[in-house]
CSV table of C-alpha atoms in Angstrom, one decimal:
chain,number,residue,atom,x,y,z
A,1,MET,CA,28.3,-9.5,-8.9
A,2,GLU,CA,27.6,-6.4,-6.9
A,3,LEU,CA,27.9,-6.3,-3.2
A,4,ALA,CA,24.2,-5.3,-2.9
A,5,THR,CA,23.1,-8.3,-4.9
A,6,VAL,CA,25.1,-10.6,-2.7
A,7,VAL,CA,23.6,-9.1,0.5
A,8,PHE,CA,20.1,-9.4,-1.0
A,9,TYR,CA,20.5,-13.1,-1.7
A,10,LEU,CA,22.0,-13.6,1.8
A,11,ILE,CA,19.0,-11.9,3.5
A,12,ALA,CA,16.6,-13.8,1.2
A,13,ALA,CA,18.3,-17.1,2.1
A,14,VAL,CA,18.1,-16.4,5.8
A,15,THR,CA,14.4,-15.5,5.4
A,16,VAL,CA,13.4,-18.5,3.4
A,17,GLY,CA,15.6,-20.9,5.4
A,18,SER,CA,14.1,-19.9,8.7
A,19,ALA,CA,10.6,-19.9,7.2
A,20,ALA,CA,11.2,-23.4,6.1
A,21,MET,CA,12.3,-24.3,9.6
A,22,VAL,CA,9.0,-22.8,10.9
A,23,ALA,CA,7.0,-25.0,8.4
A,24,PHE,CA,8.9,-28.2,8.7
A,25,SER,CA,10.4,-28.5,12.2
A,26,ARG,CA,9.2,-31.2,14.4
A,27,ASN,CA,9.7,-29.2,17.6
A,28,ILE,CA,7.4,-26.3,18.3
A,29,ILE,CA,10.1,-24.4,20.1
A,30,TYR,CA,12.5,-24.6,17.2
A,31,SER,CA,9.7,-23.3,15.0
A,32,ALA,CA,9.0,-20.4,17.3
A,33,PHE,CA,12.7,-19.4,17.5
A,34,SER,CA,13.0,-19.7,13.7
A,35,LEU,CA,10.3,-17.1,13.3
A,36,LEU,CA,13.0,-14.6,14.6
A,37,GLY,CA,15.1,-15.2,11.5
A,38,THR,CA,12.1,-14.8,9.2
A,39,PHE,CA,11.0,-11.5,10.8
A,40,ALA,CA,14.5,-10.0,10.9
A,41,GLY,CA,15.1,-11.1,7.3
A,42,VAL,CA,11.9,-9.4,6.2
A,43,ALA,CA,12.9,-6.3,8.0
A,44,GLY,CA,16.2,-6.4,6.0
A,45,ILE,CA,14.1,-6.8,2.8
A,46,TYR,CA,12.2,-3.6,3.7
A,47,VAL,CA,15.5,-1.7,4.1
A,48,PHE,CA,16.4,-2.9,0.6
A,49,LEU,CA,13.1,-1.5,-0.7
A,50,GLY,CA,13.8,1.9,0.8
A,51,ALA,CA,11.1,1.5,3.5
A,52,ASP,CA,13.0,2.5,6.6
A,53,PHE,CA,10.0,3.3,8.8
A,54,VAL,CA,8.3,0.0,7.9
A,55,ALA,CA,11.5,-1.9,8.7
A,56,GLY,CA,11.6,-0.2,12.1
A,57,VAL,CA,8.0,-1.0,12.8
A,58,GLN,CA,8.6,-4.6,11.7
A,59,VAL,CA,11.5,-5.0,14.2
A,60,LEU,CA,9.5,-3.3,17.0
A,61,ILE,CA,6.2,-5.1,16.6
A,62,TYR,CA,7.1,-8.5,15.1
A,63,VAL,CA,10.4,-9.2,16.7
A,64,GLY,CA,9.7,-7.3,19.9
A,65,GLY,CA,6.0,-8.1,20.4
A,66,ILE,CA,4.5,-10.9,18.4
A,67,LEU,CA,7.5,-13.2,18.7
A,68,VAL,CA,7.6,-12.8,22.5
A,69,LEU,CA,3.9,-13.4,22.6
A,70,VAL,CA,4.3,-16.6,20.6
A,71,LEU,CA,7.1,-17.8,22.8
A,72,PHE,CA,5.0,-17.1,25.9
A,73,ALA,CA,2.1,-19.1,24.5
A,74,VAL,CA,4.4,-22.0,23.6
A,75,MET,CA,6.0,-22.1,27.0
A,76,LEU,CA,2.7,-21.9,28.8
A,77,THR,CA,1.0,-24.6,26.8
A,78,HIS,CA,3.7,-27.3,26.8
A,79,ARG,CA,5.5,-29.2,29.5
A,80,ILE,CA,9.0,-28.4,28.3
A,81,THR,CA,10.4,-31.7,29.8
A,82,ASP,CA,8.3,-33.8,27.4
A,83,VAL,CA,10.6,-35.0,24.7
A,84,GLN,CA,7.9,-36.3,22.4
A,85,ILE,CA,7.1,-34.6,19.1
A,86,THR,CA,5.3,-31.4,20.0
A,87,ASN,CA,4.5,-30.2,16.6
A,88,ARG,CA,2.4,-32.8,14.9
A,89,ALA,CA,1.7,-32.5,11.2
A,90,VAL,CA,-0.8,-34.6,9.2
A,91,GLY,CA,-1.3,-34.9,5.4
A,92,ARG,CA,2.2,-33.8,4.6
A,93,LEU,CA,2.3,-35.2,1.0
A,94,PRO,CA,-1.0,-33.9,-0.4
A,95,ALA,CA,-0.3,-30.5,1.2
A,96,LEU,CA,3.2,-30.5,-0.3
A,97,VAL,CA,1.8,-31.3,-3.8
A,98,VAL,CA,-0.9,-28.6,-3.6
A,99,VAL,CA,1.4,-26.0,-2.2
A,100,GLY,CA,4.1,-26.9,-4.8
A,101,ILE,CA,1.7,-26.5,-7.7
A,102,LEU,CA,0.4,-23.2,-6.3
A,103,LEU,CA,4.0,-21.9,-5.9
A,104,PHE,CA,4.8,-22.9,-9.4
A,105,LEU,CA,1.8,-21.1,-10.8
A,106,LEU,CA,2.5,-18.0,-8.7
A,107,VAL,CA,6.1,-17.8,-9.9
A,108,GLN,CA,5.1,-18.4,-13.5
A,109,SER,CA,2.5,-15.6,-13.5
A,110,ILE,CA,4.9,-13.3,-11.7
A,111,ARG,CA,7.5,-13.9,-14.4
A,112,GLU,CA,5.1,-13.5,-17.3
A,113,THR,CA,3.2,-10.4,-16.2
A,114,PRO,CA,4.5,-7.1,-17.6
A,115,TRP,CA,4.4,-5.1,-14.3
A,116,ARG,CA,4.1,-1.3,-14.4
A,117,LYS,CA,7.3,0.5,-13.8
A,118,ALA,CA,7.6,3.7,-11.8
A,119,LYS,CA,9.2,6.7,-13.5
A,120,GLU,CA,11.9,7.0,-11.0
A,121,ILE,CA,12.9,4.8,-8.0
A,122,LEU,CA,13.5,7.0,-4.9
A,123,TYR,CA,15.6,6.2,-1.8
A,124,ALA,CA,14.5,9.0,0.6
A,125,PRO,CA,13.6,9.1,4.2
A,126,THR,CA,9.9,8.2,4.5
A,127,THR,CA,8.9,8.8,8.1
A,128,ALA,CA,7.8,12.4,7.8
A,129,GLN,CA,5.7,11.7,4.7
A,130,ILE,CA,4.1,8.7,6.4
A,131,GLY,CA,3.2,10.8,9.4
A,132,ASP,CA,1.6,13.4,7.1
A,133,LEU,CA,-0.4,10.7,5.2
A,134,PHE,CA,-1.6,9.2,8.5
A,135,LEU,CA,-3.0,12.5,9.7
A,136,GLN,CA,-4.4,13.6,6.3
A,137,SER,CA,-5.7,11.1,3.8
A,138,TYR,CA,-5.6,8.1,6.1
A,139,LEU,CA,-7.0,9.8,9.2
A,140,LEU,CA,-10.1,7.7,9.5
A,141,PRO,CA,-8.4,4.2,9.1
A,142,PHE,CA,-5.8,5.5,11.6
A,143,GLU,CA,-8.4,6.2,14.2
A,144,LEU,CA,-10.2,2.9,13.4
A,145,ALA,CA,-6.9,1.2,14.0
A,146,SER,CA,-6.6,2.6,17.5
A,147,LEU,CA,-10.2,1.4,18.2
A,148,VAL,CA,-9.4,-2.1,16.9
A,149,LEU,CA,-6.3,-2.2,19.1
A,150,LEU,CA,-8.2,-1.2,22.1
A,151,ALA,CA,-10.9,-3.8,21.4
A,152,ALA,CA,-8.2,-6.5,20.9
A,153,LEU,CA,-6.5,-5.5,24.2
A,154,ILE,CA,-9.8,-5.8,26.2
A,155,GLY,CA,-10.8,-8.9,24.4
A,156,ALA,CA,-7.4,-10.7,25.0
A,157,VAL,CA,-7.6,-9.9,28.7
A,158,LEU,CA,-11.2,-11.0,28.9
A,159,ILE,CA,-10.7,-14.3,27.1
A,160,SER,CA,-7.5,-15.4,28.7
A,161,ARG,CA,-8.4,-14.7,32.4
A,162,LYS,CA,-9.4,-17.5,34.7
A,163,GLU,CA,-13.0,-17.8,35.5
A,164,LEU,CA,-13.8,-17.2,39.1
A,165,LYS,CA,-16.0,-19.9,40.4
A,166,GLU,CA,-18.3,-19.0,43.2
B,1,MET,CA,20.8,-9.6,-13.5
B,2,ALA,CA,20.0,-6.7,-11.1
B,3,ILE,CA,17.6,-7.2,-8.3
B,4,GLY,CA,14.1,-6.2,-9.5
B,5,LEU,CA,10.5,-6.4,-8.7
B,6,THR,CA,10.3,-10.1,-9.7
B,7,HIS,CA,12.8,-11.1,-7.1
B,8,TYR,CA,10.8,-9.6,-4.3
B,9,LEU,CA,7.5,-11.0,-5.6
B,10,VAL,CA,9.0,-14.5,-5.8
B,11,LEU,CA,10.3,-14.1,-2.2
B,12,GLY,CA,6.8,-13.1,-1.1
B,13,ALA,CA,5.3,-16.1,-3.0
B,14,ILE,CA,7.8,-18.5,-1.3
B,15,LEU,CA,6.9,-17.1,2.2
B,16,PHE,CA,3.2,-17.4,1.3
B,17,SER,CA,3.6,-21.0,0.2
B,18,LEU,CA,5.5,-22.0,3.4
B,19,GLY,CA,2.9,-20.3,5.5
B,20,LEU,CA,0.1,-22.1,3.7
B,21,TYR,CA,1.8,-25.4,4.1
B,22,SER,CA,2.1,-24.7,7.8
B,23,VAL,CA,-1.6,-23.9,8.1
B,24,LEU,CA,-2.6,-26.9,6.1
B,25,THR,CA,-0.5,-29.6,7.9
B,26,ARG,CA,-0.1,-28.4,11.5
B,27,ARG,CA,-2.3,-29.7,14.2
B,28,ASN,CA,-0.9,-27.4,16.9
B,29,ALA,CA,-2.9,-24.2,17.1
B,30,ILE,CA,0.1,-22.1,17.8
B,31,ALA,CA,1.9,-23.5,14.7
B,32,ILE,CA,-1.1,-22.6,12.6
B,33,LEU,CA,-0.9,-19.0,13.9
B,34,MET,CA,2.8,-19.0,13.0
B,35,GLY,CA,1.8,-20.0,9.5
B,36,VAL,CA,-0.7,-17.1,9.3
B,37,GLU,CA,2.1,-14.7,10.4
B,38,LEU,CA,4.3,-16.1,7.5
B,39,ILE,CA,1.5,-15.5,5.0
B,40,LEU,CA,1.0,-11.9,6.3
B,41,ASN,CA,4.7,-11.2,5.9
B,42,GLY,CA,4.7,-12.5,2.4
B,43,ALA,CA,1.8,-10.2,1.5
B,44,ASN,CA,3.6,-7.3,3.2
B,45,ILE,CA,6.7,-7.8,1.0
B,46,ASN,CA,4.4,-7.6,-2.0
B,47,TYR,CA,2.8,-4.3,-0.8
B,48,VAL,CA,6.2,-2.6,-0.1
B,49,ALA,CA,7.8,-4.0,-3.3
B,50,PHE,CA,4.9,-2.7,-5.5
B,51,SER,CA,5.0,0.7,-3.8
B,52,HIS,CA,8.8,0.9,-4.4
B,53,PHE,CA,9.0,-0.4,-8.0
B,54,SER,CA,5.5,0.2,-9.6
B,55,THR,CA,3.5,3.1,-8.1
B,56,GLY,CA,6.3,5.1,-6.5
B,57,GLY,CA,4.2,6.6,-3.7
B,58,LEU,CA,4.0,5.6,0.0
B,59,ASP,CA,0.5,4.1,-0.1
B,60,GLY,CA,1.8,0.6,-0.2
B,61,GLN,CA,3.9,1.2,2.9
B,62,ILE,CA,0.9,2.6,4.7
B,63,TYR,CA,-1.1,-0.6,3.9
B,64,ALA,CA,1.9,-2.6,5.1
B,65,ILE,CA,1.8,-0.8,8.5
B,66,PHE,CA,-2.0,-1.4,8.8
B,67,VAL,CA,-1.4,-5.1,8.1
B,68,ILE,CA,1.3,-5.3,10.8
B,69,MET,CA,-1.1,-3.6,13.2
B,70,LEU,CA,-3.8,-6.1,12.4
B,71,ALA,CA,-1.3,-9.0,12.7
B,72,ALA,CA,-0.5,-7.8,16.2
B,73,ALA,CA,-4.1,-7.7,17.2
B,74,GLU,CA,-4.7,-11.1,15.6
B,75,ALA,CA,-1.8,-12.6,17.5
B,76,ALA,CA,-2.9,-11.2,20.8
B,77,ILE,CA,-6.5,-12.5,20.4
B,78,GLY,CA,-5.5,-15.8,18.8
B,79,LEU,CA,-3.0,-16.7,21.5
B,80,ALA,CA,-5.5,-15.7,24.2
B,81,ILE,CA,-8.0,-18.0,22.7
B,82,VAL,CA,-5.3,-20.8,22.5
B,83,LEU,CA,-4.6,-20.3,26.2
B,84,ALA,CA,-8.3,-20.4,27.1
B,85,ILE,CA,-8.6,-23.7,25.1
B,86,PHE,CA,-5.6,-25.1,26.9
B,87,GLN,CA,-7.1,-24.3,30.3
B,88,ILE,CA,-10.3,-26.2,29.3
B,89,PHE,CA,-9.1,-29.1,27.2
B,90,HIS,CA,-5.5,-29.4,28.4
B,91,THR,CA,-4.3,-29.7,24.8
B,92,ILE,CA,-4.1,-27.4,21.9
B,93,ASP,CA,-4.3,-30.0,19.2
B,94,VAL,CA,-7.0,-28.7,16.9
B,95,GLY,CA,-8.0,-32.3,16.1
B,96,ALA,CA,-8.9,-32.9,19.7
B,97,VAL,CA,-10.9,-29.6,20.2
B,98,GLU,CA,-14.2,-30.1,18.5
B,99,THR,CA,-16.7,-28.3,20.8
B,100,LEU,CA,-17.1,-24.7,21.7
B,101,LYS,CA,-18.0,-25.5,25.3
B,102,GLU,CA,-16.8,-28.0,27.9
């Protein structure tokens, strides 16, 4: 086996393992910290796919932003000293059956479908091209994205502040 | 067998299934949001894998960046709502929160 194959399976195992911890752990704090492994593993997968800029964005936004936000929310909404189960789950068995069948069908159709193949597979720096695309053919969605982020910023502040009672 | 498109698609499908399981079974609002993040990550792997192996352009990566941006906005708003619910109901168990007002 090649070294790249071994590394791919290693990263995939880390990703899937910590995603399973997120889904099955009984403690919400373990779940939140396991998200770190999943996000970092997905960033590694992006590097394998030649998407260097997306990998950087993944680390910056997911690991640096969303994960910290989730941890803050977990810490603010639970009394850490409580030792009881903080991550209740109901209907495990039916959900497991449904999700298992769905996963089987997905994998089956992925294996059966003859996917289109690109003429050549490139491993080149992508950042400059992505910048060009954002300011040319994707200019309108790009501007809309900034508007959405501004709205989300104001909305989050407005929703989570304390009401002043007079 | 060399690592091909199928491997990445299966990885995305596994992440999607684990996220869906999390959304279906969890009663903690934050854990449900974590499940949504897993689903979005699985979808993103598909986008980038297709743009690498099938279409050859960068369009898939652009879509992945937009999805990451929307996930950030969704996390900010979702967690703000969770905090607001916690202030009112003193729990974030979605089974216990049934009304929109106090």
